Coordinates of C-alpha atoms in Angstrom, one line a residue:
X1 CA 3.6 -80.0 -3.8
X2 CA 3.8 -80.7 -0.5
X3 CA 6.8 -80.3 2.0
X4 CA 6.6 -84.3 2.6
X5 CA 7.0 -84.9 -1.5
X6 CA 9.2 -82.8 -2.2
X7 CA 11.9 -84.5 0.6
X8 CA 10.7 -87.8 -1.1
X9 CA 12.1 -86.1 -4.7
X10 CA 15.5 -84.6 -3.2
X11 CA 15.7 -87.9 -0.6
X12 CA 16.1 -90.3 -4.4
X13 CA 19.9 -88.6 -5.3
X14 CA 23.0 -90.5 -4.6
X15 CA 24.7 -87.4 -2.7
X16 CA 21.5 -86.6 -0.3
X17 CA 21.0 -89.4 3.0
X18 CA 18.4 -87.6 4.4
X19 CA 17.1 -84.1 4.1
X20 CA 14.2 -82.1 6.5
X21 CA 12.5 -78.5 4.1
X22 CA 11.9 -75.7 6.1
X23 CA 9.9 -73.0 4.7
X24 CA 8.0 -70.2 7.0
X25 CA 5.0 -68.2 6.6
X26 CA 6.6 -64.7 5.3
X27 CA 9.4 -66.1 3.5
X28 CA 9.1 -66.6 0.0
X29 CA 12.1 -69.4 -0.7
X30 CA 11.8 -73.1 1.1
X31 CA 15.2 -73.8 3.5
X32 CA 16.4 -77.5 4.0
X33 CA 19.0 -79.0 6.3
X34 CA 20.3 -82.1 4.6
X35 CA 22.9 -85.1 5.9
X36 CA 24.9 -85.7 2.8
X37 CA 25.3 -89.8 1.8
X38 CA 28.7 -91.7 3.2
X39 CA 30.0 -91.0 -0.3
X40 CA 30.1 -87.1 -0.2
X41 CA 34.0 -86.0 -0.1
X42 CA 32.9 -82.7 2.9
X43 CA 35.2 -80.4 1.3
X44 CA 33.2 -80.4 -1.8
X45 CA 29.7 -81.3 0.3
X46 CA 27.4 -78.3 -0.3
X47 CA 28.7 -77.9 -4.5
X48 CA 27.4 -81.8 -4.7
X49 CA 24.1 -81.1 -2.9
X50 CA 23.4 -77.8 -4.6
X51 CA 23.7 -80.1 -7.2
X52 CA 21.8 -83.1 -6.6
X53 CA 18.9 -81.1 -5.2
X54 CA 18.9 -79.2 -9.2
X55 CA 19.1 -82.0 -11.0
X56 CA 16.6 -83.6 -8.9
X57 CA 14.5 -80.6 -9.0
X58 CA 14.3 -81.2 -13.2
X59 CA 13.8 -84.8 -13.4
X60 CA 10.6 -84.2 -11.6
X61 CA 9.6 -80.5 -12.5
X62 CA 9.5 -78.9 -10.3
X63 CA 8.8 -75.8 -9.4
X64 CA 12.0 -73.2 -9.1
X65 CA 10.0 -72.0 -5.5
X66 CA 9.9 -75.6 -5.0
X67 CA 14.1 -76.2 -4.1
X68 CA 16.0 -75.2 -1.5
X69 CA 17.7 -71.8 -1.7
X70 CA 20.0 -72.3 0.9
X71 CA 20.6 -75.3 3.8
X72 CA 22.6 -76.4 6.9
X73 CA 24.8 -79.7 6.3
X74 CA 24.4 -82.1 9.3
X75 CA 26.8 -84.6 9.1
X76 CA 24.5 -86.8 11.6
X77 CA 22.1 -88.7 10.7
X78 CA 18.7 -87.9 12.1
X79 CA 17.6 -91.4 14.1
X80 CA 15.2 -92.8 16.3
X81 CA 17.2 -92.1 19.0
X82 CA 17.5 -88.6 19.1
X83 CA 13.7 -88.2 18.3
X84 CA 13.5 -86.6 14.9
X85 CA 12.2 -90.0 13.2
X86 CA 9.7 -92.0 14.0
X87 CA 9.4 -96.3 14.5
X88 CA 9.1 -96.6 11.1
X89 CA 11.8 -93.8 10.2
X90 CA 9.1 -91.3 9.1
X91 CA 11.0 -87.3 10.4
X92 CA 9.1 -86.2 13.1
X93 CA 8.7 -82.5 11.5
X94 CA 7.8 -80.8 15.2
X95 CA 11.2 -82.4 16.9
X96 CA 13.1 -81.3 13.8
X97 CA 11.5 -77.4 13.9
X98 CA 12.9 -77.6 18.2
X99 CA 16.3 -78.3 16.8
X100 CA 17.0 -76.7 13.9
X101 CA 13.8 -74.4 13.3
X102 CA 16.2 -71.4 15.1
X103 CA 18.9 -71.7 13.5
X104 CA 17.0 -72.0 9.8
X105 CA 15.7 -68.7 11.4
X106 CA 18.3 -67.2 11.5
X107 CA 20.1 -68.7 8.2
X108 CA 16.5 -66.2 6.6
X109 CA 18.1 -64.1 8.4
X110 CA 21.7 -63.7 7.5
X111 CA 20.3 -64.2 3.9
X112 CA 18.5 -61.0 3.5
X113 CA 20.9 -58.9 4.8
X114 CA 23.3 -60.0 2.3
X115 CA 21.4 -59.7 0.2
X116 CA 20.5 -55.8 1.1
X117 CA 24.4 -55.4 1.3
X118 CA 25.2 -56.6 -2.6
X119 CA 21.6 -54.4 -3.7
X120 CA 24.0 -51.8 -1.7
X121 CA 27.5 -52.2 -3.5
X122 CA 25.9 -53.2 -7.2
X123 CA 24.6 -50.1 -7.0
X124 CA 27.0 -48.1 -6.0
X125 CA 30.1 -50.2 -8.2
X126 CA 27.7 -51.0 -11.3
X127 CA 29.2 -47.4 -13.9
X128 CA 32.4 -49.5 -13.6
X129 CA 31.1 -53.1 -14.2
X130 CA 31.2 -54.9 -17.4
X131 CA 27.1 -55.8 -18.7
X132 CA 28.2 -59.2 -17.7
X133 CA 28.8 -58.4 -14.3
X134 CA 26.1 -56.5 -14.2
X135 CA 23.3 -59.6 -15.3
X136 CA 25.3 -61.7 -13.0
X137 CA 25.3 -59.8 -9.7
X138 CA 21.5 -58.5 -10.1
X139 CA 20.3 -61.7 -10.7
X140 CA 22.1 -63.2 -7.5
X141 CA 21.4 -60.1 -5.6
X142 CA 17.7 -60.1 -6.4
X143 CA 17.8 -64.3 -5.5
X144 CA 19.8 -64.2 -2.5
X145 CA 22.5 -66.1 -4.2
X146 CA 25.9 -65.5 -4.1
X147 CA 27.7 -64.2 -6.9
X148 CA 29.9 -66.4 -7.4
X149 CA 26.9 -69.6 -7.8
X150 CA 25.2 -67.6 -10.9
X151 CA 26.7 -69.4 -14.0
X152 CA 25.8 -67.6 -17.2
X153 CA 24.8 -71.5 -18.7
X154 CA 22.1 -71.0 -16.3
X155 CA 18.5 -69.5 -17.3
X156 CA 16.7 -67.0 -14.3
X157 CA 14.6 -69.8 -13.5
X158 CA 16.9 -72.1 -13.0
X159 CA 18.3 -69.9 -10.3
X160 CA 14.7 -69.9 -8.3
X161 CA 13.3 -66.7 -9.7
X162 CA 9.3 -66.9 -11.0
X163 CA 7.4 -64.2 -12.3
X164 CA 7.5 -61.6 -9.3
X165 CA 10.9 -61.8 -8.8
X166 CA 11.9 -61.4 -13.1
X167 CA 9.6 -57.5 -12.3
X168 CA 12.1 -56.7 -9.7
X169 CA 15.3 -58.3 -11.8
X170 CA 13.9 -56.3 -14.7
X171 CA 13.5 -53.4 -12.4
X172 CA 17.0 -53.2 -11.2
X173 CA 18.5 -53.8 -14.5
X174 CA 17.0 -51.2 -16.0
X175 CA 18.2 -49.1 -13.5
X176 CA 21.1 -49.6 -13.5
X177 CA 22.0 -50.3 -17.3
X178 CA 19.0 -48.0 -18.4
X179 CA 17.9 -50.8 -20.7
X180 CA 14.2 -52.9 -20.9
X181 CA 14.6 -56.6 -20.7
X182 CA 10.7 -57.6 -19.8
X183 CA 9.5 -60.1 -18.1
X184 CA 9.0 -62.4 -20.7
X185 CA 12.3 -62.4 -21.9
X186 CA 14.0 -63.0 -18.4
X187 CA 11.7 -66.0 -17.6
X188 CA 12.3 -67.1 -21.4
X189 CA 12.4 -71.2 -21.6
X190 CA 16.0 -71.0 -23.0
X191 CA 17.3 -67.8 -22.4
X192 CA 20.5 -68.3 -20.4
X193 CA 21.8 -65.2 -18.4
X194 CA 24.6 -65.5 -21.2
X195 CA 21.3 -64.9 -23.6
X196 CA 20.2 -62.1 -21.8
X197 CA 24.1 -60.8 -21.9
X198 CA 24.0 -61.0 -26.0
X199 CA 20.4 -59.7 -25.6
X200 CA 21.0 -56.1 -23.9
X201 CA 25.1 -55.8 -25.4
X202 CA 23.8 -56.2 -29.3
X203 CA 21.2 -53.6 -28.0
X204 CA 18.2 -56.2 -29.2
X205 CA 15.0 -54.3 -28.7
X206 CA 11.5 -53.9 -30.0
X207 CA 9.2 -50.7 -29.7
X208 CA 8.4 -50.5 -25.8
X209 CA 5.1 -48.2 -23.8
X210 CA 7.2 -45.3 -23.9
X211 CA 8.3 -45.0 -26.9
X212 CA 4.0 -45.0 -27.7
X213 CA 2.8 -43.9 -24.8
X214 CA 5.2 -41.3 -23.3
X215 CA 7.2 -42.9 -20.3
X216 CA 6.2 -42.5 -17.3
X217 CA 2.4 -42.5 -18.6
X218 CA 0.0 -42.8 -16.0
X219 CA -3.1 -43.3 -18.8
X220 CA -3.3 -44.4 -22.4
X221 CA -5.1 -43.2 -25.5
X222 CA -6.3 -45.2 -28.2
X223 CA -5.2 -42.4 -30.3
X224 CA -1.4 -43.3 -29.5
X225 CA -2.3 -47.2 -30.7
X226 CA -2.0 -46.7 -34.3
X227 CA 0.0 -48.9 -37.1
X228 CA 2.7 -47.0 -38.5
X229 CA 4.6 -46.8 -35.2
X230 CA 4.2 -50.6 -35.8
X231 CA 4.8 -51.8 -39.4
X232 CA 6.6 -50.5 -41.9
X233 CA 5.6 -48.6 -44.8
X234 CA 6.0 -51.1 -47.4
X235 CA 3.3 -53.3 -45.4
X236 CA 1.1 -50.7 -44.8
X237 CA 0.8 -49.2 -48.0
X238 CA 0.4 -53.1 -50.1
X239 CA -0.9 -54.3 -47.7
X240 CA -4.8 -53.2 -48.6
X241 CA -4.8 -55.1 -52.7
X242 CA -3.0 -57.7 -51.2
X243 CA -5.6 -60.8 -52.7
X244 CA -7.5 -62.8 -49.6
X245 CA -6.3 -65.8 -48.2
X246 CA -7.7 -69.4 -49.6
X247 CA -10.7 -70.7 -48.3
X248 CA -11.3 -73.4 -46.8
X249 CA -8.4 -73.2 -44.2
X250 CA -5.7 -75.6 -45.2
X251 CA -2.7 -74.2 -43.5
X252 CA -3.3 -72.6 -40.1
X253 CA -1.6 -70.6 -37.8
X254 CA -1.5 -71.2 -34.1
X255 CA 0.3 -69.0 -31.3
X256 CA 0.0 -69.8 -27.5
X257 CA 0.0 -74.0 -28.5
X258 CA 1.4 -74.7 -25.7
X259 CA -1.1 -72.4 -23.1
X260 CA -3.2 -73.9 -21.6
X261 CA -6.2 -73.0 -23.8
X262 CA -4.0 -73.2 -26.6
X263 CA -3.5 -77.0 -26.3
X264 CA -7.2 -77.6 -26.7
X265 CA -7.4 -75.0 -29.4
X266 CA -5.2 -77.0 -31.2
X267 CA -6.6 -80.4 -31.1
X268 CA -9.5 -78.6 -32.2
X269 CA -7.9 -77.3 -35.6
X270 CA -5.8 -80.1 -36.4
X271 CA -9.3 -82.6 -36.1
X272 CA -10.2 -80.0 -39.0
X273 CA -7.0 -80.0 -41.4
X274 CA -7.0 -83.7 -41.0
X275 CA -9.7 -84.0 -43.6
X276 CA -8.6 -81.0 -45.7
X277 CA -5.1 -82.7 -45.9
X278 CA -3.9 -79.4 -44.3
X279 CA -1.6 -78.2 -42.0
X280 CA -1.3 -76.4 -38.1
X281 CA 1.5 -74.9 -37.6
X282 CA 2.7 -73.8 -34.1
X283 CA 5.1 -71.5 -33.3
X284 CA 6.3 -72.0 -29.8
X285 CA 9.6 -70.7 -27.7
X286 CA 13.0 -73.5 -28.0
X287 CA 16.0 -73.0 -29.3
X288 CA 15.2 -75.6 -31.8
X289 CA 11.9 -77.6 -33.6
X290 CA 13.1 -80.5 -30.7
X291 CA 12.7 -78.4 -27.6
X292 CA 9.6 -76.7 -28.9
X293 CA 8.1 -79.5 -30.0
X294 CA 9.5 -80.7 -26.4
X295 CA 7.4 -78.2 -24.9
X296 CA 4.5 -78.7 -26.6
X297 CA 3.9 -82.8 -25.7
X298 CA 4.8 -81.7 -21.9
X299 CA 0.9 -80.4 -21.4
X300 CA -0.6 -83.7 -22.9
X301 CA 0.6 -86.3 -20.5
X302 CA -2.0 -85.9 -17.5
X303 CA -3.8 -88.0 -19.6
X304 CA -2.6 -90.8 -21.8
X305 CA -5.9 -90.7 -23.9
X306 CA -5.5 -87.2 -24.4
X307 CA -1.6 -87.7 -25.0
X308 CA -2.6 -90.5 -27.6
X309 CA -5.2 -88.5 -29.1
X310 CA -2.9 -85.7 -29.6
X311 CA 0.1 -87.7 -30.9
X312 CA -2.6 -89.6 -33.9
X313 CA -3.4 -85.8 -34.7
X314 CA -0.4 -83.8 -34.5
X315 CA 1.6 -87.1 -36.8
X316 CA -0.5 -86.4 -39.3
X317 CA -0.7 -82.4 -39.3
X318 CA 1.7 -80.5 -36.8
X319 CA 4.0 -78.1 -37.7
X320 CA 6.3 -76.8 -34.6
X321 CA 8.4 -73.7 -35.8
X322 CA 11.3 -72.6 -32.4
X323 CA 9.6 -68.5 -32.5
X324 CA 8.8 -65.7 -30.7
X325 CA 5.9 -63.9 -30.6
X326 CA 7.3 -60.7 -29.5
X327 CA 10.3 -60.5 -31.5
X328 CA 10.3 -59.1 -35.5
X329 CA 9.4 -61.5 -37.8
X330 CA 7.8 -64.0 -35.0
X331 CA 12.0 -64.7 -34.3
X332 CA 11.8 -66.9 -37.4
X333 CA 14.4 -66.8 -40.0
X334 CA 13.0 -65.1 -43.0
X335 CA 12.4 -67.7 -45.4
X336 CA 10.3 -69.5 -42.7
X337 CA 9.0 -66.0 -42.2
X338 CA 8.0 -65.9 -46.0
X339 CA 6.8 -69.3 -46.3
X340 CA 4.1 -68.7 -43.8
X341 CA 3.5 -65.4 -45.0
X342 CA 2.8 -67.3 -48.3
X343 CA 0.9 -70.2 -47.4
X344 CA -0.9 -69.3 -43.7
X345 CA -4.7 -69.0 -44.6
X346 CA -6.0 -68.0 -41.3
X347 CA -4.6 -67.7 -37.7
X348 CA -5.5 -68.1 -34.7
X349 CA -3.6 -65.6 -32.0
X350 CA -4.3 -66.8 -28.6
X351 CA -0.4 -66.3 -27.6
X352 CA 0.3 -64.2 -24.7
X353 CA 1.6 -63.2 -21.6
X354 CA -1.4 -64.3 -18.6
X355 CA -0.3 -62.4 -15.7
X356 CA -2.7 -60.4 -13.6
X357 CA 0.2 -58.6 -11.8
X358 CA 2.1 -57.3 -14.2
X359 CA 2.1 -54.5 -15.2
X360 CA 1.4 -52.9 -18.9
X361 CA 4.1 -51.8 -20.3
X362 CA 6.1 -55.4 -19.1
X363 CA 3.2 -57.0 -21.4
X364 CA 4.0 -54.3 -24.4
X365 CA 6.0 -56.5 -26.0
X366 CA 4.3 -60.0 -25.7
X367 CA 1.0 -58.7 -26.6
X368 CA 1.0 -55.6 -27.7
X369 CA 4.0 -56.0 -30.3
X370 CA 3.3 -59.0 -30.3
X371 CA 0.3 -58.6 -31.8
X372 CA 1.3 -56.0 -34.5
X373 CA 3.5 -58.7 -35.8
X374 CA 0.1 -61.3 -36.1
X375 CA -1.0 -57.8 -37.6
X376 CA 2.4 -57.3 -40.5
X377 CA 2.2 -61.3 -41.2
X378 CA -2.2 -61.4 -41.9
X379 CA -1.0 -58.0 -44.4
X380 CA 2.0 -60.2 -46.4
X381 CA 0.9 -61.7 -49.6
X382 CA -2.4 -62.1 -49.1
X383 CA -4.7 -61.3 -46.6
X384 CA -5.7 -64.1 -43.8
X385 CA -7.9 -64.0 -41.0
X386 CA -7.4 -64.1 -37.7
X387 CA -9.0 -64.8 -34.7
X388 CA -8.1 -62.9 -31.4
X389 CA -8.2 -64.2 -28.3
X390 CA -8.9 -61.3 -25.7
X391 CA -10.5 -60.7 -21.5
X392 CA -13.6 -59.1 -20.4
X393 CA -11.0 -57.2 -18.8
X394 CA -11.0 -54.8 -21.6
X395 CA -14.6 -54.1 -21.0
X396 CA -13.0 -53.0 -17.4
X397 CA -13.0 -49.3 -18.4
X398 CA -15.2 -49.0 -21.3
X399 CA -18.6 -47.0 -21.3
X400 CA -21.6 -48.0 -23.4
X401 CA -19.9 -50.8 -23.8
X402 CA -21.8 -54.0 -26.4
X403 CA -20.3 -56.7 -27.8
X404 CA -19.8 -55.9 -30.8
X405 CA -19.1 -52.1 -30.3
X406 CA -15.6 -50.6 -31.3
X407 CA -13.2 -50.9 -28.5
X408 CA -11.5 -47.5 -29.4
X409 CA -14.9 -45.6 -29.4
X410 CA -16.2 -47.3 -25.8
X411 CA -12.9 -47.1 -24.5
X412 CA -10.6 -44.8 -26.0
X413 CA -8.4 -43.6 -22.7
X414 CA -7.9 -46.0 -19.7
X415 CA -5.5 -45.4 -16.4
X416 CA -2.7 -47.2 -16.0
X417 CA -2.8 -49.0 -11.9
X418 CA -2.1 -51.7 -9.6
X419 CA -5.5 -52.5 -9.7
X420 CA -5.8 -56.0 -9.9
X421 CA -5.4 -57.6 -13.9
X422 CA -4.9 -53.5 -15.0
X423 CA -1.7 -54.2 -16.8
X424 CA -3.1 -57.4 -18.8
X425 CA -6.5 -55.6 -18.8
X426 CA -4.8 -52.8 -20.9
X427 CA -2.7 -55.1 -23.2
X428 CA -5.6 -57.1 -24.3
X429 CA -7.6 -54.1 -25.1
X430 CA -4.2 -52.4 -26.7
X431 CA -4.1 -55.1 -29.2
X432 CA -8.1 -55.0 -30.5
X433 CA -7.4 -51.9 -30.7
X434 CA -4.8 -52.2 -33.3
X435 CA -6.9 -55.3 -34.6
X436 CA -10.0 -53.0 -35.7
X437 CA -7.6 -50.1 -37.4
X438 CA -5.7 -53.1 -39.1
X439 CA -9.5 -54.1 -40.2
X440 CA -10.6 -50.6 -41.2
X441 CA -7.2 -50.1 -43.6
X442 CA -6.2 -53.3 -44.9
X443 CA -10.2 -54.7 -45.1
X444 CA -8.9 -57.5 -42.9
X445 CA -11.4 -60.2 -41.3
X446 CA -11.5 -60.4 -37.6
X447 CA -12.7 -61.9 -34.9
X448 CA -11.9 -61.8 -31.1
X449 CA -12.9 -63.7 -28.7
X450 CA -13.2 -62.2 -25.3
X451 CA -13.2 -64.6 -22.4
X452 CA -14.0 -64.9 -18.7
X453 CA -13.0 -67.9 -17.0
X454 CA -12.4 -71.0 -18.9
X455 CA -12.4 -73.6 -16.3
X456 CA -11.3 -77.2 -16.5
X457 CA -11.0 -79.5 -19.5
X458 CA -14.5 -81.4 -18.8
X459 CA -13.5 -84.8 -19.8
X460 CA -9.5 -85.1 -20.0
X461 CA -7.8 -85.7 -16.7
X462 CA -5.6 -83.7 -14.9
X463 CA -6.3 -80.5 -17.3
X464 CA -6.8 -77.7 -15.1
X465 CA -5.4 -74.5 -14.9
X466 CA -3.5 -74.2 -11.9
X467 CA -2.1 -69.9 -12.0
X468 CA -5.7 -69.4 -12.7
X469 CA -8.0 -67.3 -9.7
X470 CA -10.6 -70.5 -10.2
X471 CA -8.0 -73.2 -9.3
X472 CA -6.3 -70.9 -6.6
X473 CA -9.8 -70.4 -4.5
X474 CA -11.3 -74.1 -5.2
X475 CA -7.5 -75.4 -3.6
X476 CA -7.2 -73.2 -0.8
X477 CA -10.9 -73.7 0.6
X478 CA -10.7 -77.4 0.1
X479 CA -7.1 -77.8 1.8
X480 CA -8.3 -75.2 4.6
X481 CA -11.6 -76.2 5.7
X482 CA -12.5 -72.7 5.4
X483 CA -15.6 -70.8 3.4
X484 CA -17.5 -68.1 4.3
X485 CA -20.7 -67.9 4.3
X486 CA -21.8 -66.6 1.0
X487 CA -19.2 -65.0 -1.3
X488 CA -22.0 -62.7 -2.3
X489 CA -23.6 -60.1 -0.4
X490 CA -26.8 -60.9 2.2
X491 CA -29.6 -59.6 1.4
X492 CA -31.0 -57.0 4.3
X493 CA -31.6 -60.1 6.4
X494 CA -28.2 -61.8 6.5
X495 CA -29.8 -64.4 3.7
X496 CA -27.8 -65.8 0.8
X497 CA -29.0 -64.2 -2.3
X498 CA -29.4 -66.3 -5.7
X499 CA -25.6 -65.8 -7.4
X500 CA -23.8 -66.8 -10.9
X501 CA -20.4 -67.2 -11.2
X502 CA -19.1 -67.0 -14.9
X503 CA -16.6 -69.5 -16.5
X504 CA -17.3 -71.7 -19.0
X505 CA -15.2 -75.6 -19.8
X506 CA -12.0 -75.1 -21.5
X507 CA -12.7 -77.7 -24.1
X508 CA -16.0 -75.5 -24.9
X509 CA -14.7 -72.6 -25.7
X510 CA -11.5 -73.8 -28.2
X511 CA -14.6 -75.6 -29.9
X512 CA -16.1 -72.5 -30.1
X513 CA -13.6 -70.5 -31.0
X514 CA -12.6 -73.4 -33.9
X515 CA -16.0 -73.7 -35.5
X516 CA -16.3 -69.2 -35.3
X517 CA -13.3 -68.6 -36.9
X518 CA -13.2 -65.9 -39.5
X519 CA -14.2 -65.5 -42.5
X520 CA -15.4 -62.0 -43.6
X521 CA -15.6 -58.2 -42.0
X522 CA -14.8 -57.4 -38.1
X523 CA -17.1 -59.6 -35.5
X524 CA -16.6 -59.5 -31.1
X525 CA -17.7 -62.4 -29.0
X526 CA -17.8 -62.2 -25.8
X527 CA -17.5 -66.2 -25.0
X528 CA -19.0 -65.9 -21.4
X529 CA -21.9 -67.8 -18.9
X530 CA -24.7 -65.6 -19.3
X531 CA -27.3 -67.9 -17.8
X532 CA -30.1 -66.9 -14.9
X533 CA -28.9 -69.8 -13.4
X534 CA -28.3 -69.6 -9.6
X535 CA -25.3 -71.5 -9.9
X536 CA -22.3 -69.7 -8.1
X537 CA -19.7 -70.0 -5.8
X538 CA -21.9 -70.6 -2.9
X539 CA -23.2 -74.1 -4.8
X540 CA -19.5 -75.2 -5.5
X541 CA -18.7 -75.0 -2.0
X542 CA -21.9 -76.7 -1.2
X543 CA -21.0 -79.4 -3.5
X544 CA -17.4 -80.2 -2.3
X545 CA -19.8 -80.4 1.3
X546 CA -22.1 -82.6 0.2
X547 CA -19.2 -84.8 -1.7
X548 CA -17.7 -85.5 2.8
X549 CA -15.3 -82.2 2.2
X550 CA -15.0 -81.0 5.4
X551 CA -15.8 -77.2 5.0
X552 CA -16.7 -75.3 7.7
X553 CA -18.6 -72.0 6.6
X554 CA -17.9 -69.2 8.5
X555 CA -21.0 -66.8 9.5
X556 CA -18.9 -63.3 9.6
X557 CA -16.7 -62.6 6.2
X558 CA -14.7 -60.3 7.8
X559 CA -13.8 -62.8 10.8
X560 CA -13.1 -65.8 7.7
X561 CA -11.5 -63.5 5.9
X562 CA -8.6 -63.2 8.6
X563 CA -9.0 -66.8 9.6
X564 CA -8.6 -68.5 5.7
X565 CA -5.6 -65.5 5.2
X566 CA -4.0 -66.8 8.6
X567 CA -4.4 -70.8 7.4
X568 CA -3.4 -69.9 3.7
X569 CA -0.7 -67.8 5.3
X570 CA 0.9 -70.7 7.7
X571 CA 1.6 -73.5 5.0
X572 CA 5.1 -74.5 3.8
X573 CA 6.4 -71.9 0.8
X574 CA 6.1 -75.4 -1.9
X575 CA 2.2 -75.2 -0.9
X576 CA 1.2 -71.8 -0.4
X577 CA 2.0 -70.4 -3.8
X578 CA -0.5 -72.5 -5.9
X579 CA -2.8 -70.9 -2.8
X580 CA -5.1 -68.0 -3.7
X581 CA -2.6 -65.9 -0.7
X582 CA -1.1 -63.8 -3.3
X583 CA -4.7 -62.4 -4.8
X584 CA -6.4 -62.5 -1.4
X585 CA -6.6 -58.9 -2.3
X586 CA -9.4 -59.3 -5.0
X587 CA -11.3 -61.9 -2.1
X588 CA -11.2 -58.3 0.9
X589 CA -15.4 -57.9 0.3
X590 CA -18.2 -60.1 -0.8
X591 CA -18.9 -59.1 -4.6
X592 CA -21.8 -58.1 -6.2
X593 CA -25.0 -61.2 -6.7
X594 CA -25.5 -61.0 -10.6
X595 CA -27.9 -63.5 -12.2
X596 CA -25.9 -63.7 -15.4
X597 CA -22.8 -63.0 -16.9
X598 CA -21.8 -58.9 -16.4
X599 CA -21.6 -58.8 -20.5
X600 CA -24.2 -58.9 -22.8
X601 CA -23.3 -62.5 -25.4
X602 CA -26.7 -62.5 -27.3
X603 CA -24.5 -63.3 -30.4
X604 CA -21.5 -65.0 -28.9
X605 CA -24.7 -67.7 -27.7
X606 CA -26.7 -67.3 -30.8
X607 CA -23.4 -67.7 -33.3
X608 CA -23.4 -70.9 -30.8
X609 CA -26.7 -72.7 -31.6
X610 CA -26.3 -71.8 -35.2
X611 CA -23.1 -73.6 -35.5
X612 CA -23.2 -77.1 -34.6
X613 CA -21.0 -77.5 -32.4
X614 CA -20.7 -81.5 -31.5
X615 CA -22.1 -82.1 -27.6
X616 CA -22.5 -78.2 -27.6
X617 CA -26.1 -76.7 -29.0
X618 CA -25.8 -74.1 -26.9
X619 CA -23.7 -72.3 -24.2
X620 CA -23.0 -75.1 -21.1
X621 CA -24.3 -74.1 -18.1
X622 CA -21.3 -75.5 -14.6
X623 CA -22.7 -78.5 -13.0
X624 CA -21.6 -80.5 -9.8
X625 CA -19.3 -83.3 -12.2
X626 CA -16.7 -80.2 -13.5
X627 CA -16.7 -79.7 -9.1
X628 CA -15.6 -83.3 -8.9
X629 CA -13.4 -83.1 -11.3
X630 CA -11.2 -80.2 -9.9
X631 CA -10.4 -82.6 -6.9
X632 CA -9.9 -85.7 -8.4
X633 CA -7.2 -83.1 -10.6
X634 CA -5.3 -81.5 -7.8
X635 CA -5.6 -85.2 -6.4
X636 CA -3.9 -86.3 -9.6
X637 CA -1.0 -83.5 -10.2
X638 CA 0.0 -84.1 -6.1
X639 CA -1.6 -80.2 -5.2
X640 CA -3.9 -81.5 -2.1
X641 CA -3.4 -84.9 -0.2
X642 CA -5.4 -88.0 -1.2
X643 CA -8.6 -87.9 0.6
X644 CA -7.9 -84.2 2.1
X645 CA -10.4 -82.6 3.6
X646 CA -13.3 -85.8 3.1
X647 CA -15.0 -87.5 5.0

């Protein structure tokens, strides 16, 4: 959301008469200058304004980083006479920056010094503090907040914490308390600091990466990932002799339904079970069924047609259970777990913590332990087929890679490093390793779907994956109006080469996964776009230019990269968060052009052609309309100004 839009949101509150939101290109959070409403008592102005900002943010569904972390209180209103407002009452930002910029930069420095001091004091005093004090003070220290303003009934995300701040918080808690608290626990939708204190105090913990691979491991091995480290001996012993679940599947368990792909998988699965009088059961994080269902409903609210279609199907065949995929028995009450073990005929496991920055040990709980819990369910009471959503990043460290090969032999040892998506790719590889053993040991039917970039839905408005690298790239090119002559290596004479971009619309991927759900055996599909069609990133930029968007092609790639980084860095923090800037290192050099997908997909393509998927007789090719839809979606989501970059 743009800074001006944020100002409009905050100015709607009764406590705020005027507000100027300020961001700096080298700071990760916003500040503000606030003129309180005349009804706000001076002695309570700071607390009242802080509360008003957070209430306004909650109503507008703002991200934590879009809320000013601190602010200056200005008792005198901005006026035309003092040069801070235009004749029509709009904020004159250059004048406001000129007047308040030095004081706001000083406030940034004060907050940084205060944060450093608090971290030093906390490390010195931690041994004598209660767990509750450490949790509260550590949250304040990481986020630069006064601990006195940090309440235990508040979520870490409500305090302004994002995934990177959560990683710092997790690391600090491990240092101070010698306890592992995964990022997904810190950012859980219902996990307050009080819940976190209870989690630590009661010793609530699951198997971690150190226990499986050794503390400080720099390599991980498939041989270390064995089911006997995750499952009880009773399950291991009885599973091979269990009866198989009924077919066709009438009761389907879907994890990750509120995720980007998961919401469309849910629609596809509902479409399939409704004629059978069946049910799709979703496990969604939430304090109770109502809050879990509300999280799910929110995923469909960008398009009235989509919301109506979802409600129609959901009313007939959806059950939502609040739970936690990374917890024992999915965080469900024992009776609910036993019912799922008895009634479920098919499991589609799309839940994962998808983060291309977090290390493997932070993703181990949700992505590896969570998959082990799915295997436990699949091997209890009946043997249930499992569809598993993986990633092409699994192939990154493999040798002699084949689409349906055994990942344990193609990639027996994996490096742990700070490379792009290293942790995520390794965590999904670990899940595949466990499923391979489950298929061998229990005779579970398993189908693994390794996807590459999952793009916007081809029809429903506002449905794109905001944090993915492709959305960030398109948004950044449109905002800055800058693109390289080519994103790919040019030929010896400096000419653009024929290239291909490997991505597929979300609706097609969901339809393919639902259609190719497992029934017997072990099968792996590389869910990629294999067409040697010469349609790549350069073509997308061409199409944007032809549609009237002002984009300058920069001849020299290094020059483009430097100008691009500078332009993105100069954006307000709230807008900068959605750009390519955090992942810009992935575009430091032009990439090698490929004629089609880097991975083999003959099996996937043949299966799609045989599956009779409505509207998809073959794997689709990317076209102009999808790129045009991205622009419309970005405008609808207020990430891009109307007409931004257009002629």
